[in-house]
Amino acid sequence: MASFKICTTSSELHESQQKKSNLLFINSFPSCCVHQISYVKQLRVCRLSTTTDSFDTIEEHNNNNMNDDVIRKKQRRNLWMRFRGVKKLEEKHVLRDKKKPAFVYNNGVMDDALESAVDSVSMDSSVGHCNSILKQLENCNDDKALSFFEWMGNNGKLKENVVAYNVALKVLGRKEDWEAAEGLLQQVISDSGNRLSYQVFNTLIYACSRKGYGELGTKWFRLMLENGVRPNVATFGMLMSLYQKSANVADAEFAFEKMRGFKLQCQSAYSAMITIYTRLGLYDKAEEVIGFMKEDRVVPNLENWLVQVNAYSQQGKLVEAEGVLREMREAGTSPNIVAYNTLITGYGKVSNMDAAQILFHNLAKVGLEPDETSYRSMVEGWGRANNYKESKWYYEKLKEVGFKPNSSNFYTIINLQVRNKDDEGVIASLNDMRRIGCQYSSIVSSVLQAYEKVRRVNKVPQVLKGSFYRHVLVDQTSCSILVMAYVKHQLVDDALQVLKEKQWKDNIFEDNLYHLLICSCKESDHHEDAVKIFTQMPTFEGNPNLHIACTMIDIYGFMGRFDEAKDLYLKLKSSGIALDMVTYSVVVRMYVKARSLKEASLVLYDMEKQKEIVPDVYLFRDMLRIYQQCRMQQKLEEIYYQILKSGIAWDQEMYNCVLNCCSRALPVDELSRVFDEMLQRGFAPNTITVNVMLDVYGKARLFKRAKKVFWMAKKRGLTDVISYNTIIAAYGRNKDLKNMKTTVRRMEFHGFSVSLEAYNCMLDAYGKEGEMEKFRDVLQRLKESSVVSDHYTYNILINIYGEKGWIEEVAEVLTELQECGLGPDLCGYNTLIKAYGIAGMVEKAVSLVKEMRDSGIEPDQITYSNLIAALQKNDNFLEAVKWSLWMKQTTTETSRC
């Protein structure tokens, strides 16, 4: 409930009066009276002491609270009176206080009678008197009414007082303080002494009905039902009217069902339910409600009859609609013109104009005259039947009897005239529309739409002529509509002629209009028309129009006229106009189409100088592709993090573009994060993206991720030869020999050749797992194939042979390596040292370190670790310690550097 401003009592007075009434407010007492009562309380404590100390104490108390000498004298006099008869004085004050009003209000606009009535209110006032004042306050001031209502509550005037609660709820509903209204309603519900009735809830529902708040109305209604309160007819009348306005079929059905369950008959509720169903096209349900009316024996009023006629007419059941008319007459209700117009409209919709015509001519027999709607419905009906003659007759008759056609009539008659090639009739209709005050832009639009339907827009220049055409030339909007239609239908010469003859001058508006015309030509792929409009544009003083120039650069790019596009860009650049993001995007795309990547990157460089320009998703993708093709890895990394900071929404193409272009510019973890995010958001990678990620995961030895990506890609049909070669490497590194072999067979079955990387991985996997027969088979296949071995192949062979202690095979590999002119690399030397250590050839292992340095290869930590391990294995512990110290010293020096 709203917090109202109430006058509060002092703690002392509240304590003293609580035992008696607990109803009085401090503001109802004069200030002197407050101190007198407080003083009496002091006397009770001191037990009528006559000592000087007691008197001094009382005097000090009065001096601290009152500075007025006169009041102080009165208090002293009251003190001596207290000695003579304290009880009589106290009773006198209480009697006087009871007569004072307990409600205090701020000064406001109230008539004298109401102000006097408020002044007379006290705790002894009757509930009826308080209710009367509350109603009057509600009519003049909401805040005062609510304050008085709370005063009534504090003084026990609200018990079983439904009238007061209704007034308060009415005020809160008017103020739209629904939270306070709900709190007050809950207070009524929780008070067992209040017998709830429909009036309390109807007050809130009425407020919602006036404001059109359907959800709130439903809330109060459901709360009403939950508390066992029976609604009345007015409840359902307000609710159904509210639901009809908002077409809330669900709540309307609920309320309607409850109404019938309570055996209540609200005529407007039946009408509202039928209307809602009819508007939504739920004709079966509308007829069901009509059946309920008969079943519930509802006596229809005029509205009930009319909605039934409309329900049947809307769905073309005119026999049933006329049956309703007969029932209406038999029930003693004379059908009005609305009912007949509804039937005429219904016959027109089903193109049964003979029946509509009979009804129209029979209006006089039933004592009715055709009104404006009658004639309009006949015009529309004959128009749907494509009968120009009859429609025109009623159109002329409509004007003859003094009625005005509406916009629908004009549109119907003009469409009929255009279909029947009555161009003179169109001119006459245009004059009619102009005479009744139709806007020229609306008239031009109607004419253009009519001629567009029959594909005769080329006839429009012959219709729009004379004084009407001169008025069009004066109106900017009409000119714009006309020239846009001409350009759309490739009547460029006519459009340019209108622009040449126009009678208005607005350079900014004209620039925008030319831009729209050029964009229209671009969207319809009429590029030559766009060039024609651009070249015949008037030149205004000042800089060229940026948007028009940008669009023309794009059009020239589509046409392959790159020299003209570049010239236009250079003119823009030299004009000093600040280019925007769209212009840069168009220019970059033009240079890409011209295969001038260097020039495109220079344009991007110019754009980056303008810090206020933030590229959109399309320009970011163009930048990534350009920098990738130019192999600018650092720029790719910069653009990627710029994309992250920009906060743009990533789509499927952006994810694929980033992964494909930045695979060599970003760390593996970052690429993996982007790829996982892409899949989580439901975007599909393409084949290139899949292969990129397989390559990234394979080289990073993330074999599980590689396997997952491969099977995902295979399931989606995204794998190719590169996918197979890459996943073989992943399986090999993961020692999944079965899947590796299976993948090789499937790859060969599909006609793909095995790559060197796949061979290397199979050799490494089989060798490390001790599958030497399979190892030799793969090595033989490699030698028989056209694939040339690399350093990695020879290092694998040295490592496998060395682990087995097959030093002779290691020597053969070294010989073969030297014959190829390659020589061992760092990895090869490290592998040889390890192999010699296993074979017990420590001296040879030590000599390899010197050989490495002589070959220009600096030993690393793995070199020293392998050498120390070889020495320790062969019991050369002292030498191992020396090399260990040397390794630590080298590592320290390296770290310092």
mmCIF file of C-alpha atoms in Angstrom, residues 392-549:
data_model
loop_
_atom_site.group_PDB
_atom_site.id
_atom_site.type_symbol
_atom_site.label_atom_id
_atom_site.label_comp_id
_atom_site.label_asym_id
_atom_site.label_seq_id
_atom_site.Cartn_x
_atom_site.Cartn_y
_atom_site.Cartn_z
ATOM 1 C CA LYS A 392 -18.779 3.853 -61.961
ATOM 2 C CA TRP A 393 -22.579 4.380 -61.777
ATOM 3 C CA TYR A 394 -22.598 4.021 -57.996
ATOM 4 C CA TYR A 395 -19.461 6.125 -57.776
ATOM 5 C CA GLU A 396 -21.159 8.950 -59.665
ATOM 6 C CA LYS A 397 -24.381 8.471 -57.636
ATOM 7 C CA LEU A 398 -22.368 8.699 -54.430
ATOM 8 C CA LYS A 399 -21.090 12.112 -55.443
ATOM 9 C CA GLU A 400 -24.488 13.188 -56.773
ATOM 10 C CA VAL A 401 -26.327 12.687 -53.456
ATOM 11 C CA GLY A 402 -23.686 14.739 -51.653
ATOM 12 C CA PHE A 403 -21.446 12.037 -50.183
ATOM 13 C CA LYS A 404 -17.678 11.869 -50.631
ATOM 14 C CA PRO A 405 -15.828 8.783 -51.879
ATOM 15 C CA ASN A 406 -13.203 7.398 -49.534
ATOM 16 C CA SER A 407 -9.656 6.407 -50.452
ATOM 17 C CA SER A 408 -10.719 2.812 -51.097
ATOM 18 C CA ASN A 409 -13.372 3.983 -53.574
ATOM 19 C CA PHE A 410 -10.808 6.072 -55.437
ATOM 20 C CA TYR A 411 -8.350 3.204 -55.567
ATOM 21 C CA THR A 412 -11.064 0.828 -56.831
ATOM 22 C CA ILE A 413 -12.365 3.146 -59.538
ATOM 23 C CA ILE A 414 -8.881 4.107 -60.776
ATOM 24 C CA ASN A 415 -7.849 0.455 -60.996
ATOM 25 C CA LEU A 416 -10.971 -0.297 -63.046
ATOM 26 C CA GLN A 417 -10.297 2.659 -65.333
ATOM 27 C CA VAL A 418 -6.698 1.603 -65.901
ATOM 28 C CA ARG A 419 -7.734 -2.007 -66.635
ATOM 29 C CA ASN A 420 -10.305 -0.775 -69.128
ATOM 30 C CA LYS A 421 -7.772 1.704 -70.616
ATOM 31 C CA ASP A 422 -9.991 4.638 -69.741
ATOM 32 C CA ASP A 423 -7.169 7.133 -69.372
ATOM 33 C CA GLU A 424 -9.576 10.077 -69.637
ATOM 34 C CA GLY A 425 -11.544 8.604 -66.743
ATOM 35 C CA VAL A 426 -8.331 8.387 -64.742
ATOM 36 C CA ILE A 427 -7.725 12.082 -65.336
ATOM 37 C CA ALA A 428 -11.256 12.872 -64.120
ATOM 38 C CA SER A 429 -10.770 10.742 -60.997
ATOM 39 C CA LEU A 430 -7.514 12.511 -60.269
ATOM 40 C CA ASN A 431 -9.334 15.832 -60.363
ATOM 41 C CA ASP A 432 -11.987 14.424 -57.992
ATOM 42 C CA MET A 433 -9.303 13.364 -55.558
ATOM 43 C CA ARG A 434 -7.683 16.760 -55.774
ATOM 44 C CA ARG A 435 -10.997 18.565 -55.158
ATOM 45 C CA ILE A 436 -11.761 16.698 -51.944
ATOM 46 C CA GLY A 437 -8.279 17.478 -50.630
ATOM 47 C CA CYS A 438 -6.284 14.292 -51.176
ATOM 48 C CA GLN A 439 -2.536 14.786 -51.012
ATOM 49 C CA TYR A 440 -0.770 14.818 -54.355
ATOM 50 C CA SER A 441 1.743 12.221 -53.188
ATOM 51 C CA SER A 442 -1.130 9.842 -52.330
ATOM 52 C CA ILE A 443 -2.790 10.449 -55.694
ATOM 53 C CA VAL A 444 0.430 9.820 -57.625
ATOM 54 C CA SER A 445 1.061 6.618 -55.644
ATOM 55 C CA SER A 446 -2.442 5.298 -56.427
ATOM 56 C CA VAL A 447 -2.054 5.988 -60.136
ATOM 57 C CA LEU A 448 1.391 4.389 -60.306
ATOM 58 C CA GLN A 449 0.244 1.261 -58.454
ATOM 59 C CA ALA A 450 -2.723 0.873 -60.800
ATOM 60 C CA TYR A 451 -0.590 1.159 -63.935
ATOM 61 C CA GLU A 452 2.139 -1.101 -62.475
ATOM 62 C CA LYS A 453 -0.395 -3.901 -62.026
ATOM 63 C CA VAL A 454 -1.185 -3.917 -65.757
ATOM 64 C CA ARG A 455 2.421 -3.111 -66.756
ATOM 65 C CA ARG A 456 1.522 0.165 -68.453
ATOM 66 C CA VAL A 457 3.680 2.600 -66.498
ATOM 67 C CA ASN A 458 4.816 4.077 -69.815
ATOM 68 C CA LYS A 459 1.319 5.600 -70.088
ATOM 69 C CA VAL A 460 1.624 7.545 -66.844
ATOM 70 C CA PRO A 461 3.357 10.574 -68.472
ATOM 71 C CA GLN A 462 0.300 10.921 -70.733
ATOM 72 C CA VAL A 463 -2.082 10.908 -67.749
ATOM 73 C CA LEU A 464 -0.174 13.231 -65.457
ATOM 74 C CA LYS A 465 -0.422 16.458 -67.424
ATOM 75 C CA GLY A 466 -1.892 19.924 -67.333
ATOM 76 C CA SER A 467 -2.550 21.683 -64.038
ATOM 77 C CA PHE A 468 -2.255 18.450 -62.053
ATOM 78 C CA TYR A 469 1.251 17.853 -63.423
ATOM 79 C CA ARG A 470 2.216 21.450 -62.550
ATOM 80 C CA HIS A 471 1.146 20.849 -58.974
ATOM 81 C CA VAL A 472 3.254 17.663 -58.910
ATOM 82 C CA LEU A 473 6.309 19.618 -60.058
ATOM 83 C CA VAL A 474 5.918 21.933 -57.086
ATOM 84 C CA ASP A 475 5.734 19.121 -54.513
ATOM 85 C CA GLN A 476 9.039 17.446 -53.591
ATOM 86 C CA THR A 477 7.453 14.239 -52.321
ATOM 87 C CA SER A 478 5.296 13.769 -55.426
ATOM 88 C CA CYS A 479 8.286 14.377 -57.691
ATOM 89 C CA SER A 480 10.340 11.831 -55.773
ATOM 90 C CA ILE A 481 7.646 9.153 -56.007
ATOM 91 C CA LEU A 482 7.203 9.780 -59.722
ATOM 92 C CA VAL A 483 10.866 9.737 -60.756
ATOM 93 C CA MET A 484 11.591 6.695 -58.586
ATOM 94 C CA ALA A 485 8.829 4.786 -60.380
ATOM 95 C CA TYR A 486 10.098 5.918 -63.779
ATOM 96 C CA VAL A 487 13.643 4.768 -63.007
ATOM 97 C CA LYS A 488 12.364 1.476 -61.602
ATOM 98 C CA HIS A 489 10.667 0.755 -64.943
ATOM 99 C CA GLN A 490 13.667 2.030 -66.950
ATOM 100 C CA LEU A 491 11.987 5.250 -68.027
ATOM 101 C CA VAL A 492 15.168 7.144 -67.247
ATOM 102 C CA ASP A 493 14.608 9.868 -69.848
ATOM 103 C CA ASP A 494 11.155 10.649 -68.414
ATOM 104 C CA ALA A 495 12.608 10.748 -64.897
ATOM 105 C CA LEU A 496 15.357 13.148 -65.942
ATOM 106 C CA GLN A 497 12.786 15.321 -67.721
ATOM 107 C CA VAL A 498 10.730 15.618 -64.513
ATOM 108 C CA LEU A 499 13.837 16.560 -62.568
ATOM 109 C CA LYS A 500 14.692 19.150 -65.208
ATOM 110 C CA GLU A 501 11.188 20.743 -65.024
ATOM 111 C CA LYS A 502 10.701 20.619 -61.238
ATOM 112 C CA GLN A 503 9.674 23.864 -59.557
ATOM 113 C CA TRP A 504 11.330 23.413 -56.175
ATOM 114 C CA LYS A 505 14.927 24.008 -55.081
ATOM 115 C CA ASP A 506 16.561 22.051 -52.299
ATOM 116 C CA ASN A 507 20.112 20.959 -53.052
ATOM 117 C CA ILE A 508 20.383 18.534 -50.140
ATOM 118 C CA PHE A 509 17.047 16.890 -50.937
ATOM 119 C CA GLU A 510 17.951 16.711 -54.631
ATOM 120 C CA ASP A 511 21.323 15.112 -53.870
ATOM 121 C CA ASN A 512 19.620 12.461 -51.765
ATOM 122 C CA LEU A 513 17.063 11.850 -54.501
ATOM 123 C CA TYR A 514 19.768 11.320 -57.127
ATOM 124 C CA HIS A 515 21.518 8.938 -54.759
ATOM 125 C CA LEU A 516 18.313 6.906 -54.345
ATOM 126 C CA LEU A 517 17.869 6.764 -58.114
ATOM 127 C CA ILE A 518 21.428 5.540 -58.646
ATOM 128 C CA CYS A 519 21.060 2.942 -55.873
ATOM 129 C CA SER A 520 17.802 1.754 -57.459
ATOM 130 C CA CYS A 521 19.607 1.199 -60.758
ATOM 131 C CA LYS A 522 22.404 -0.629 -58.948
ATOM 132 C CA GLU A 523 20.017 -2.980 -57.124
ATOM 133 C CA SER A 524 18.236 -3.854 -60.383
ATOM 134 C CA ASP A 525 21.595 -4.323 -62.218
ATOM 135 C CA HIS A 526 20.831 -1.434 -64.585
ATOM 136 C CA HIS A 527 24.352 -0.082 -64.342
ATOM 137 C CA GLU A 528 24.232 1.844 -67.614
ATOM 138 C CA ASP A 529 21.158 3.738 -66.383
ATOM 139 C CA ALA A 530 23.044 4.617 -63.197
ATOM 140 C CA VAL A 531 25.959 6.004 -65.231
ATOM 141 C CA LYS A 532 23.510 8.006 -67.358
ATOM 142 C CA ILE A 533 21.869 9.566 -64.301
ATOM 143 C CA PHE A 534 25.249 10.293 -62.706
ATOM 144 C CA THR A 535 26.698 11.981 -65.767
ATOM 145 C CA GLN A 536 23.600 14.218 -66.165
ATOM 146 C CA MET A 537 23.429 15.256 -62.536
ATOM 147 C CA PRO A 538 23.574 19.007 -61.924
ATOM 148 C CA THR A 539 26.793 20.148 -60.254
ATOM 149 C CA PHE A 540 26.403 22.210 -57.114
ATOM 150 C CA GLU A 541 28.968 24.469 -55.578
ATOM 151 C CA GLY A 542 31.197 22.791 -53.035
ATOM 152 C CA ASN A 543 32.539 19.275 -52.612
ATOM 153 C CA PRO A 544 31.100 16.232 -54.419
ATOM 154 C CA ASN A 545 28.521 14.089 -52.675
ATOM 155 C CA LEU A 546 30.415 11.363 -50.831
ATOM 156 C CA HIS A 547 27.595 8.802 -50.918
ATOM 157 C CA ILE A 548 26.923 9.216 -54.635
ATOM 158 C CA ALA A 549 30.636 8.998 -55.481
#
